[in-house]
């Protein structure tokens, strides 16, 4: 069974994308490692501030599920965020035995700093892109992320995944 020219082009594009994704992940890992080596804050923990800002107070278990992370890992990160004064635990109104995580003013300030750092970094990366190229890429990348998110368990709604992104 032969493939049509359009199927062949699509498969070629998919192959190229499949080879770009691991490179992208390695580069992101390299950026994280460089930042840590330069004495940067614990990004893995700080990333949890984003969904807390966007969605409001959450139980720790709900946060772990939203970010597709192991509950014990989330627990360690939340402990760090609480110690740094970026998050506080408040009693859950619906179940007094449980608590919800709430972003503090310091947590909001931390997020402002993180966003500013990201924008400054990306400003350098895409310095030679036109505004149209940036808009096109941003739209397509968002579609790719929505498609990936839709394949994950408990993430059937791509729009909901956008609300927990970091």
Short mmCIF file of N, CA and C in Angstrom, two decimals, residues 23-153:
data_model
loop_
_atom_site.label_atom_id
_atom_site.label_comp_id
_atom_site.label_asym_id
_atom_site.label_seq_id
_atom_site.Cartn_x
_atom_site.Cartn_y
_atom_site.Cartn_z
N UNK A 23 14.78 17.74 21.28
CA UNK A 23 15.76 18.84 21.31
C UNK A 23 15.22 19.99 22.15
N UNK A 24 13.95 20.32 21.96
CA UNK A 24 13.32 21.38 22.73
C UNK A 24 13.38 21.04 24.23
N UNK A 25 13.04 19.80 24.57
CA UNK A 25 13.04 19.40 25.97
C UNK A 25 14.46 19.46 26.56
N UNK A 26 15.47 19.05 25.78
CA UNK A 26 16.85 19.12 26.26
C UNK A 26 17.27 20.57 26.48
N UNK A 27 16.87 21.46 25.57
CA UNK A 27 17.22 22.87 25.72
C UNK A 27 16.55 23.48 26.96
N UNK A 28 15.30 23.16 27.18
CA UNK A 28 14.61 23.65 28.37
C UNK A 28 15.30 23.12 29.63
N UNK A 29 15.67 21.84 29.60
CA UNK A 29 16.40 21.26 30.73
C UNK A 29 17.72 22.01 30.94
N UNK A 30 18.40 22.34 29.86
CA UNK A 30 19.66 23.08 29.96
C UNK A 30 19.46 24.46 30.55
N UNK A 31 18.39 25.12 30.17
CA UNK A 31 18.09 26.45 30.72
C UNK A 31 17.84 26.34 32.22
N UNK A 32 17.07 25.33 32.62
CA UNK A 32 16.79 25.13 34.05
C UNK A 32 18.08 24.85 34.82
N UNK A 33 18.92 23.99 34.26
CA UNK A 33 20.18 23.64 34.93
C UNK A 33 21.08 24.87 35.06
N UNK A 34 21.15 25.68 34.02
CA UNK A 34 21.96 26.90 34.04
C UNK A 34 21.45 27.85 35.12
N UNK A 35 20.14 28.02 35.18
CA UNK A 35 19.57 28.92 36.17
C UNK A 35 19.86 28.44 37.59
N UNK A 36 19.75 27.13 37.81
CA UNK A 36 20.03 26.56 39.13
C UNK A 36 21.49 26.75 39.49
N UNK A 37 22.38 26.54 38.51
CA UNK A 37 23.82 26.70 38.75
C UNK A 37 24.17 28.15 39.09
N UNK A 38 23.38 29.08 38.58
CA UNK A 38 23.62 30.50 38.85
C UNK A 38 22.96 30.95 40.15
N UNK A 39 22.48 29.99 40.94
CA UNK A 39 21.89 30.33 42.23
C UNK A 39 20.43 30.73 42.15
N UNK A 40 19.77 30.31 41.09
CA UNK A 40 18.36 30.66 40.93
C UNK A 40 17.46 29.96 41.91
N UNK A 41 16.26 30.50 42.05
CA UNK A 41 15.27 29.90 42.96
C UNK A 41 14.85 28.54 42.44
N UNK A 42 14.25 27.78 43.29
CA UNK A 42 13.78 26.44 42.92
C UNK A 42 12.60 26.59 41.98
N UNK A 43 12.85 26.46 40.69
CA UNK A 43 11.80 26.66 39.68
C UNK A 43 10.69 25.63 39.76
N UNK A 44 11.05 24.41 40.07
CA UNK A 44 10.02 23.37 40.13
C UNK A 44 8.95 23.74 41.15
N UNK A 45 9.37 24.28 42.27
CA UNK A 45 8.40 24.70 43.28
C UNK A 45 7.69 25.98 42.84
N UNK A 46 8.43 26.93 42.31
CA UNK A 46 7.84 28.21 41.93
C UNK A 46 6.79 28.08 40.84
N UNK A 47 6.95 27.10 39.97
CA UNK A 47 5.99 26.90 38.89
C UNK A 47 4.59 26.61 39.45
N UNK A 48 4.52 26.06 40.64
CA UNK A 48 3.22 25.75 41.25
C UNK A 48 2.45 27.00 41.64
N UNK A 49 3.11 28.14 41.66
CA UNK A 49 2.42 29.38 41.98
C UNK A 49 1.46 29.80 40.88
N UNK A 50 1.78 29.45 39.65
CA UNK A 50 0.94 29.87 38.52
C UNK A 50 -0.50 29.36 38.62
N UNK A 51 -0.72 28.05 38.80
CA UNK A 51 -2.12 27.60 38.90
C UNK A 51 -2.82 28.14 40.15
N UNK A 52 -2.06 28.37 41.22
CA UNK A 52 -2.70 28.93 42.41
C UNK A 52 -3.19 30.35 42.15
N UNK A 53 -2.47 31.08 41.35
CA UNK A 53 -2.91 32.43 41.02
C UNK A 53 -4.12 32.38 40.08
N UNK A 54 -4.05 31.53 39.08
CA UNK A 54 -5.11 31.49 38.07
C UNK A 54 -6.40 30.86 38.57
N UNK A 55 -6.27 29.84 39.42
CA UNK A 55 -7.45 29.08 39.84
C UNK A 55 -7.90 29.37 41.27
N UNK A 56 -7.07 30.08 42.01
CA UNK A 56 -7.41 30.36 43.40
C UNK A 56 -7.00 29.23 44.31
N UNK A 57 -7.45 29.28 45.55
CA UNK A 57 -7.04 28.26 46.53
C UNK A 57 -7.38 26.84 46.06
N UNK A 58 -6.42 25.95 46.22
CA UNK A 58 -6.58 24.55 45.81
C UNK A 58 -6.09 23.63 46.91
N UNK A 59 -6.69 22.45 46.98
CA UNK A 59 -6.13 21.41 47.83
C UNK A 59 -4.84 20.92 47.17
N UNK A 60 -3.94 20.47 48.00
CA UNK A 60 -2.66 19.98 47.49
C UNK A 60 -2.85 18.82 46.51
N UNK A 61 -3.78 17.93 46.81
CA UNK A 61 -4.03 16.79 45.93
C UNK A 61 -4.56 17.24 44.56
N UNK A 62 -5.41 18.26 44.56
CA UNK A 62 -5.94 18.79 43.31
C UNK A 62 -4.83 19.44 42.49
N UNK A 63 -3.93 20.14 43.17
CA UNK A 63 -2.81 20.76 42.48
C UNK A 63 -1.92 19.70 41.84
N UNK A 64 -1.64 18.63 42.56
CA UNK A 64 -0.81 17.54 42.03
C UNK A 64 -1.45 16.96 40.78
N UNK A 65 -2.75 16.76 40.83
CA UNK A 65 -3.46 16.20 39.67
C UNK A 65 -3.42 17.17 38.48
N UNK A 66 -3.61 18.43 38.75
CA UNK A 66 -3.62 19.43 37.67
C UNK A 66 -2.29 19.52 36.93
N UNK A 67 -1.20 19.39 37.67
CA UNK A 67 0.12 19.53 37.04
C UNK A 67 0.75 18.18 36.70
N UNK A 68 -0.04 17.10 36.85
CA UNK A 68 0.42 15.76 36.50
C UNK A 68 1.72 15.41 37.21
N UNK A 69 1.73 15.63 38.53
CA UNK A 69 2.92 15.36 39.32
C UNK A 69 2.59 14.42 40.47
N UNK A 70 3.60 13.73 40.95
CA UNK A 70 3.45 12.83 42.08
C UNK A 70 3.12 13.64 43.34
N UNK A 71 2.13 13.21 44.12
CA UNK A 71 1.76 13.95 45.33
C UNK A 71 2.91 14.19 46.30
N UNK A 72 3.84 13.22 46.42
CA UNK A 72 4.96 13.42 47.34
C UNK A 72 5.90 14.52 46.85
N UNK A 73 6.07 14.63 45.55
CA UNK A 73 6.89 15.70 44.98
C UNK A 73 6.23 17.05 45.24
N UNK A 74 4.93 17.11 45.01
CA UNK A 74 4.19 18.35 45.24
C UNK A 74 4.29 18.73 46.72
N UNK A 75 4.20 17.76 47.58
CA UNK A 75 4.29 18.02 49.02
C UNK A 75 5.62 18.69 49.38
N UNK A 76 6.71 18.18 48.83
CA UNK A 76 8.03 18.79 49.09
C UNK A 76 8.08 20.22 48.57
N UNK A 77 7.54 20.42 47.37
CA UNK A 77 7.57 21.77 46.79
C UNK A 77 6.70 22.74 47.59
N UNK A 78 5.53 22.28 48.02
CA UNK A 78 4.64 23.15 48.79
C UNK A 78 5.28 23.50 50.13
N UNK A 79 5.94 22.55 50.75
CA UNK A 79 6.64 22.82 52.00
C UNK A 79 7.64 23.95 51.80
N UNK A 80 8.40 23.90 50.72
CA UNK A 80 9.37 24.95 50.40
C UNK A 80 8.66 26.30 50.19
N UNK A 81 7.56 26.29 49.44
CA UNK A 81 6.83 27.54 49.17
C UNK A 81 6.25 28.14 50.46
N UNK A 82 5.78 27.29 51.34
CA UNK A 82 5.25 27.77 52.63
C UNK A 82 6.39 28.35 53.46
N UNK A 83 7.52 27.66 53.52
CA UNK A 83 8.68 28.15 54.27
C UNK A 83 9.17 29.49 53.74
N UNK A 84 9.06 29.70 52.43
CA UNK A 84 9.50 30.95 51.82
C UNK A 84 8.44 32.05 51.92
N UNK A 85 7.27 31.72 52.48
CA UNK A 85 6.21 32.70 52.66
C UNK A 85 5.46 33.04 51.38
N UNK A 86 5.55 32.17 50.38
CA UNK A 86 4.89 32.43 49.10
C UNK A 86 3.47 31.85 49.06
N UNK A 87 3.23 30.86 49.92
CA UNK A 87 1.94 30.18 50.00
C UNK A 87 1.61 29.96 51.47
N UNK A 88 0.32 30.04 51.80
CA UNK A 88 -0.14 29.67 53.14
C UNK A 88 -1.22 28.61 53.00
N UNK A 89 -1.36 27.82 54.06
CA UNK A 89 -2.43 26.82 54.11
C UNK A 89 -3.58 27.43 54.91
N UNK A 90 -4.78 27.32 54.37
CA UNK A 90 -5.97 27.78 55.09
C UNK A 90 -6.96 26.61 55.16
N UNK A 91 -7.77 26.62 56.19
CA UNK A 91 -8.75 25.54 56.36
C UNK A 91 -9.72 25.54 55.18
N UNK A 92 -10.05 24.36 54.72
CA UNK A 92 -11.03 24.18 53.65
C UNK A 92 -12.41 24.33 54.27
N UNK A 93 -13.19 25.27 53.75
CA UNK A 93 -14.52 25.53 54.31
C UNK A 93 -15.43 24.30 54.22
N UNK A 94 -15.26 23.49 53.19
CA UNK A 94 -16.14 22.34 52.99
C UNK A 94 -15.70 21.11 53.80
N UNK A 95 -14.44 21.11 54.26
CA UNK A 95 -13.93 19.98 55.04
C UNK A 95 -12.83 20.50 55.96
N UNK A 96 -13.16 20.69 57.20
CA UNK A 96 -12.22 21.28 58.15
C UNK A 96 -10.95 20.48 58.35
N UNK A 97 -10.97 19.20 57.99
CA UNK A 97 -9.77 18.37 58.14
C UNK A 97 -8.75 18.66 57.03
N UNK A 98 -9.21 19.24 55.94
CA UNK A 98 -8.35 19.51 54.79
C UNK A 98 -7.96 20.99 54.77
N UNK A 99 -6.96 21.29 53.96
CA UNK A 99 -6.56 22.68 53.79
C UNK A 99 -6.42 22.99 52.31
N UNK A 100 -6.49 24.27 52.04
CA UNK A 100 -6.28 24.77 50.68
C UNK A 100 -5.03 25.63 50.69
N UNK A 101 -4.39 25.67 49.54
CA UNK A 101 -3.17 26.47 49.38
C UNK A 101 -3.55 27.81 48.79
N UNK A 102 -3.07 28.88 49.41
CA UNK A 102 -3.40 30.23 48.98
C UNK A 102 -2.11 31.01 48.74
N UNK A 103 -2.07 31.70 47.64
CA UNK A 103 -0.92 32.53 47.29
C UNK A 103 -0.89 33.77 48.18
N UNK A 104 0.28 34.11 48.70
CA UNK A 104 0.44 35.32 49.51
C UNK A 104 0.83 36.49 48.61
N UNK A 105 0.91 37.68 49.19
CA UNK A 105 1.39 38.83 48.43
C UNK A 105 2.81 38.59 47.92
N UNK A 106 3.63 37.96 48.76
CA UNK A 106 5.00 37.63 48.33
C UNK A 106 4.97 36.64 47.17
N UNK A 107 4.01 35.73 47.18
CA UNK A 107 3.85 34.79 46.06
C UNK A 107 3.48 35.50 44.78
N UNK A 108 2.59 36.47 44.88
CA UNK A 108 2.23 37.26 43.69
C UNK A 108 3.44 38.03 43.17
N UNK A 109 4.23 38.58 44.06
CA UNK A 109 5.45 39.31 43.65
C UNK A 109 6.44 38.37 42.97
N UNK A 110 6.56 37.16 43.51
CA UNK A 110 7.45 36.15 42.92
C UNK A 110 7.02 35.84 41.48
N UNK A 111 5.71 35.71 41.28
CA UNK A 111 5.20 35.44 39.94
C UNK A 111 5.49 36.59 38.99
N UNK A 112 5.35 37.80 39.46
CA UNK A 112 5.66 38.97 38.62
C UNK A 112 7.13 38.93 38.19
N UNK A 113 8.01 38.56 39.12
CA UNK A 113 9.44 38.46 38.79
C UNK A 113 9.70 37.34 37.78
N UNK A 114 9.07 36.19 37.99
CA UNK A 114 9.24 35.07 37.07
C UNK A 114 8.79 35.44 35.67
N UNK A 115 7.64 36.09 35.57
CA UNK A 115 7.13 36.49 34.25
C UNK A 115 8.07 37.49 33.58
N UNK A 116 8.57 38.44 34.34
CA UNK A 116 9.49 39.43 33.77
C UNK A 116 10.77 38.77 33.28
N UNK A 117 11.28 37.79 34.04
CA UNK A 117 12.48 37.07 33.61
C UNK A 117 12.23 36.30 32.32
N UNK A 118 11.08 35.65 32.23
CA UNK A 118 10.75 34.88 31.03
C UNK A 118 10.62 35.79 29.82
N UNK A 119 9.94 36.90 29.99
CA UNK A 119 9.76 37.82 28.87
C UNK A 119 11.11 38.37 28.42
N UNK A 120 11.97 38.73 29.35
CA UNK A 120 13.30 39.25 28.99
C UNK A 120 14.10 38.19 28.22
N UNK A 121 14.05 36.95 28.68
CA UNK A 121 14.75 35.87 28.00
C UNK A 121 14.21 35.68 26.59
N UNK A 122 12.90 35.59 26.46
CA UNK A 122 12.29 35.36 25.15
C UNK A 122 12.47 36.56 24.21
N UNK A 123 12.52 37.75 24.77
CA UNK A 123 12.78 38.94 23.95
C UNK A 123 14.12 38.78 23.22
N UNK A 124 15.10 38.23 23.90
CA UNK A 124 16.41 37.98 23.30
C UNK A 124 16.33 36.87 22.25
N UNK A 125 15.63 35.79 22.59
CA UNK A 125 15.54 34.63 21.71
C UNK A 125 14.88 34.97 20.38
N UNK A 126 13.83 35.77 20.41
CA UNK A 126 13.07 36.07 19.19
C UNK A 126 13.31 37.50 18.69
N UNK A 127 14.46 38.05 19.03
CA UNK A 127 14.76 39.44 18.67
C UNK A 127 14.67 39.70 17.16
N UNK A 128 14.99 38.71 16.34
CA UNK A 128 14.97 38.92 14.89
C UNK A 128 13.67 38.43 14.24
N UNK A 129 12.66 38.09 15.03
CA UNK A 129 11.37 37.68 14.50
C UNK A 129 10.48 38.91 14.29
N UNK A 130 9.64 38.83 13.28
CA UNK A 130 8.65 39.90 13.10
C UNK A 130 7.50 39.66 14.09
N UNK A 131 6.69 40.69 14.28
CA UNK A 131 5.51 40.54 15.15
C UNK A 131 4.58 39.46 14.60
N UNK A 132 4.44 39.40 13.26
CA UNK A 132 3.58 38.38 12.65
C UNK A 132 4.13 36.97 12.88
N UNK A 133 5.45 36.80 12.77
CA UNK A 133 6.05 35.49 13.03
C UNK A 133 5.81 35.06 14.47
N UNK A 134 5.97 36.01 15.39
CA UNK A 134 5.76 35.70 16.80
C UNK A 134 4.30 35.30 17.05
N UNK A 135 3.37 36.05 16.47
CA UNK A 135 1.94 35.74 16.64
C UNK A 135 1.60 34.38 16.04
N UNK A 136 2.13 34.08 14.86
CA UNK A 136 1.88 32.79 14.22
C UNK A 136 2.43 31.65 15.06
N UNK A 137 3.68 31.79 15.49
CA UNK A 137 4.30 30.74 16.29
C UNK A 137 3.53 30.54 17.60
N UNK A 138 3.19 31.63 18.27
CA UNK A 138 2.47 31.54 19.54
C UNK A 138 1.15 30.80 19.36
N UNK A 139 0.42 31.11 18.32
CA UNK A 139 -0.85 30.43 18.06
C UNK A 139 -0.66 28.95 17.77
N UNK A 140 0.32 28.63 16.94
CA UNK A 140 0.57 27.22 16.61
C UNK A 140 1.11 26.44 17.81
N UNK A 141 1.97 27.07 18.58
CA UNK A 141 2.52 26.39 19.76
C UNK A 141 1.41 26.12 20.77
N UNK A 142 0.50 27.06 20.92
CA UNK A 142 -0.64 26.87 21.81
C UNK A 142 -1.48 25.69 21.35
N UNK A 143 -1.70 25.58 20.05
CA UNK A 143 -2.45 24.44 19.51
C UNK A 143 -1.73 23.12 19.78
N UNK A 144 -0.41 23.12 19.61
CA UNK A 144 0.37 21.91 19.89
C UNK A 144 0.24 21.52 21.37
N UNK A 145 0.38 22.50 22.25
CA UNK A 145 0.26 22.21 23.67
C UNK A 145 -1.13 21.70 24.03
N UNK A 146 -2.16 22.28 23.44
CA UNK A 146 -3.52 21.80 23.67
C UNK A 146 -3.67 20.36 23.20
N UNK A 147 -3.09 20.03 22.05
CA UNK A 147 -3.15 18.67 21.53
C UNK A 147 -2.44 17.69 22.44
N UNK A 148 -1.28 18.07 22.94
CA UNK A 148 -0.55 17.21 23.87
C UNK A 148 -1.33 17.05 25.16
N UNK A 149 -1.84 18.16 25.69
CA UNK A 149 -2.61 18.11 26.95
C UNK A 149 -3.82 17.20 26.82
N UNK A 150 -4.44 17.19 25.66
CA UNK A 150 -5.64 16.37 25.46
C UNK A 150 -5.34 14.87 25.51
N UNK A 151 -4.08 14.51 25.35
CA UNK A 151 -3.71 13.10 25.40
C UNK A 151 -3.42 12.61 26.82
N UNK A 152 -3.31 13.53 27.76
CA UNK A 152 -2.97 13.16 29.13
C UNK A 152 -4.22 12.76 29.91
N UNK A 153 -4.07 11.84 30.85
CA UNK A 153 -5.22 11.44 31.67
C UNK A 153 -5.74 12.64 32.46
#
